[in-house]
XYZ file of C-alpha atoms in Angstrom:
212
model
C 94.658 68.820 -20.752
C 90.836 70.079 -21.674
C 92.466 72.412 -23.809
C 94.550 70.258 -25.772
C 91.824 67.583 -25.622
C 89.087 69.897 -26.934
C 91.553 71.189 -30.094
C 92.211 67.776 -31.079
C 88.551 66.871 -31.084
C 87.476 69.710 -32.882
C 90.096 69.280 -35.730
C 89.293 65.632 -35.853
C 85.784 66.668 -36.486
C 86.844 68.734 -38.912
C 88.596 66.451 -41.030
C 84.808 64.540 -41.338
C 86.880 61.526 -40.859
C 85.079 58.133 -39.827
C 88.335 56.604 -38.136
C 91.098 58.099 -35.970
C 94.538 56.885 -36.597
C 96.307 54.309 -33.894
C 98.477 57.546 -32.950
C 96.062 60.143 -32.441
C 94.024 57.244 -30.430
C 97.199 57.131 -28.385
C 97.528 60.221 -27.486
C 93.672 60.900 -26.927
C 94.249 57.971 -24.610
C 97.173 59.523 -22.902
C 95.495 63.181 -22.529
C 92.318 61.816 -20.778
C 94.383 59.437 -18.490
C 96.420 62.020 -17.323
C 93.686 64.269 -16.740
C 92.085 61.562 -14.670
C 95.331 60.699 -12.988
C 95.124 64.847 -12.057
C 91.755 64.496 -10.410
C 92.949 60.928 -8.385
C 95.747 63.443 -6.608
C 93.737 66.002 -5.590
C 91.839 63.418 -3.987
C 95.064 61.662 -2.625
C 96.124 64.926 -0.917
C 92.441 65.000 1.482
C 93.039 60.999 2.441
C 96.838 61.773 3.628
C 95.808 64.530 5.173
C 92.994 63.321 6.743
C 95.385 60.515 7.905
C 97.878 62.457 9.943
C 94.805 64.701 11.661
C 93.468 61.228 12.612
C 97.153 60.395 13.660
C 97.136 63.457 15.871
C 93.577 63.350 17.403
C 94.377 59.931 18.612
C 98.138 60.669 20.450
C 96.236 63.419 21.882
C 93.257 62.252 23.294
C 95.517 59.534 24.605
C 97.952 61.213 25.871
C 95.261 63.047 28.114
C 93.855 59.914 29.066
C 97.344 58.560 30.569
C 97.579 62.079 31.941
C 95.372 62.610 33.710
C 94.134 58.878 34.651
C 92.623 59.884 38.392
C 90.583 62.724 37.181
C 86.832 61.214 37.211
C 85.810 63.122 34.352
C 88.628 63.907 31.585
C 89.644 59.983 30.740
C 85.717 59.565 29.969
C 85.454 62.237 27.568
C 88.903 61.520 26.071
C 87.832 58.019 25.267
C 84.363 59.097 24.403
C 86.588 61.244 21.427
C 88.542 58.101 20.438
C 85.084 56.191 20.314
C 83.821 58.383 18.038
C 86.323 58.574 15.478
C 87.194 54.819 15.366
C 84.453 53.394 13.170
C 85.283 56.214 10.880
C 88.841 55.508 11.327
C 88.364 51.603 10.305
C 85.873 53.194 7.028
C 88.564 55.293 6.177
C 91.005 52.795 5.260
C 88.865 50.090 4.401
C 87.745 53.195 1.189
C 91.136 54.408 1.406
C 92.920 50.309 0.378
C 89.813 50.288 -2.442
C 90.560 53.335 -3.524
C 94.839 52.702 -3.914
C 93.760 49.207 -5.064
C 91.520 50.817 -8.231
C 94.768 53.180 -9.199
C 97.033 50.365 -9.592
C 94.589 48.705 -12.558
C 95.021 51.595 -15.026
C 92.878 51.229 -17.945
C 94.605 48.746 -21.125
C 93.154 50.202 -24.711
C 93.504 46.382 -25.380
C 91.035 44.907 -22.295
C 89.152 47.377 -20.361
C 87.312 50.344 -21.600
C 87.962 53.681 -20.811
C 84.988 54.807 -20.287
C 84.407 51.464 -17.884
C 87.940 53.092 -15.990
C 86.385 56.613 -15.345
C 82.829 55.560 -14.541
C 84.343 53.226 -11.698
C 86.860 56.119 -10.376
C 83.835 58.218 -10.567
C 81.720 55.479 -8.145
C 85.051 55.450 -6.085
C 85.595 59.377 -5.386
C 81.267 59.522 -4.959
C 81.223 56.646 -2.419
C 84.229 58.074 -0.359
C 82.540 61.649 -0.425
C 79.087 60.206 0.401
C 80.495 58.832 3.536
C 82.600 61.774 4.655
C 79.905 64.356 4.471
C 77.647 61.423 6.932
C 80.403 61.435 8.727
C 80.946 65.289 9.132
C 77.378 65.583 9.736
C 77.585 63.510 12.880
C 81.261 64.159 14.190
C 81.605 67.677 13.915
C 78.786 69.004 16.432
C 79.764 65.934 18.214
C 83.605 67.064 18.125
C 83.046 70.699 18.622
C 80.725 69.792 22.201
C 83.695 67.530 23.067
C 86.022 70.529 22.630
C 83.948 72.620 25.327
C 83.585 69.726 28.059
C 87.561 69.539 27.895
C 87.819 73.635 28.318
C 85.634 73.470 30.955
C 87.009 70.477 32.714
C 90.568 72.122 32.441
C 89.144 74.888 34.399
C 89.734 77.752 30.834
C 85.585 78.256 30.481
C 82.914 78.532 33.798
C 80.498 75.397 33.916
C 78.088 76.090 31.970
C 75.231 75.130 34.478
C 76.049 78.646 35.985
C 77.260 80.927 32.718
C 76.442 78.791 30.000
C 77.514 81.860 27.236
C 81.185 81.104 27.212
C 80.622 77.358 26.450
C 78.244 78.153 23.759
C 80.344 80.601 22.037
C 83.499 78.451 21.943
C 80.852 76.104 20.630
C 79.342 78.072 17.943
C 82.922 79.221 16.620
C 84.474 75.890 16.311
C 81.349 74.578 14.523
C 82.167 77.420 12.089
C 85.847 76.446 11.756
C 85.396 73.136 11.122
C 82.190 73.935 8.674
C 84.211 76.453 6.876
C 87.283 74.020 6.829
C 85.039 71.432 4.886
C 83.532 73.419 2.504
C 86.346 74.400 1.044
C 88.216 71.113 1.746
C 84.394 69.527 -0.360
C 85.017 71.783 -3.259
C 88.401 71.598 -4.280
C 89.294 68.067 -3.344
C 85.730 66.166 -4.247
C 83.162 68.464 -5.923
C 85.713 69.980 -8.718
C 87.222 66.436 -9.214
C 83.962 64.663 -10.194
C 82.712 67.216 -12.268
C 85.608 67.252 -13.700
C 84.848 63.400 -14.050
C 81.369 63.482 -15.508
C 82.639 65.568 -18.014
C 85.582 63.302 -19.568
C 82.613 60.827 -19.349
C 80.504 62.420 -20.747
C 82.193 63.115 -23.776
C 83.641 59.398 -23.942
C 80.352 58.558 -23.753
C 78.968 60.691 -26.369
C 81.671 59.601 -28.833
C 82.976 62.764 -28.845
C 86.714 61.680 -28.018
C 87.811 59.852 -30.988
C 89.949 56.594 -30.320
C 88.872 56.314 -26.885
């Protein structure tokens, strides 16, 4: 779509016209929209993801729970895991109904703005990624100590009062996992998307899309 975008905007340049014709507005129109419809999926893909790894966390941790309901310890720190993740949970889909709700008003060339339609996806995508990197900040070390206090209560690392190594090196590699995980997951599904964004702003902004 940039392509195709960025040849029709050069020879519309070139024509030194001061108008666009209806058409070519049209399919400006068209071109951007499905550009920003391109972005809104990539996005799409981390929030149903992110949904069934919720999904999962939460059969499992109570599944342990029920398991294992007379062991002192284990119920505590399952719950403790489902404690964590609920206020994010309830976030989640609270952002995640705003964000489905602001895909069903596509922009109208007759009513609202384009440019008006891509500055509020923008705030959108920003707000949700804002949150999930607090999030991340909080549940991941928070997550990965979890992890260790369940190997150790089901006997696979020593207590770490008496050989704390084990325990810290489980530690330190699922803190990588998860950090390596989320960069990647950060680039592709919210950093690339809003630059991607500020750009097809930018230029609407700028005037530099005729028609739109």
């Amino acid at each position: 779509m940039t392509d195709s975008l960025e040849n029709f905007r050069n020879a519309w340049r070139q024509t030194g016209a001061a108008s666009v014709p209806p058409a070519d507005s049209a399919e400006v129109q068209r071109l951007i929209q499905g550009r920003i419809r391109a972005e809104q999926r990539s996005v799409g893909k981390y929030i149903w993801a992110s949904g069934v790894w919720q999904l999962m966390i939460y059969i499992t941790l109570i599944h342990l729970t029920v398991r294992f309901w007379h062991d002192p310890v284990l119920p505590r720190l399952c719950l403790s895991g489902v404690l964590l993740y609920l206020p994010f949970s309830y976030l989640f889909f609270t952002k995640f109904k705003q964000y489905t709700l602001s895909r069903s008003y596509p922009p109208d060339p007759s009513g609202q703005p384009l440019a008006a339609y891509v500055r509020r996806q923008y705030r959108i995508i920003h707000s949700f990624f804002r949150f999930k990197q607090w999030f991340e900040a909080v549940a991941v070390p928070l997550t990965s100590g979890l992890l260790v206090l369940l190997a150790v209560r089901f006997g696979w690392l020593p207590d770490p009062r008496q050989n704390p190594l084990p325990g810290l090196m489980l530690f330190a590699v699922a803190l990588t996992a998860f950090s390596v995980a989320i960069l990647y997951e950060n680039k592709y599904r919210f950093r690339q998307p809003l630059n991607q964004l500020t750009r097809i702003l930018t230029d609407l902004e700028s005037g530099g899309v005729p028609g739109a």
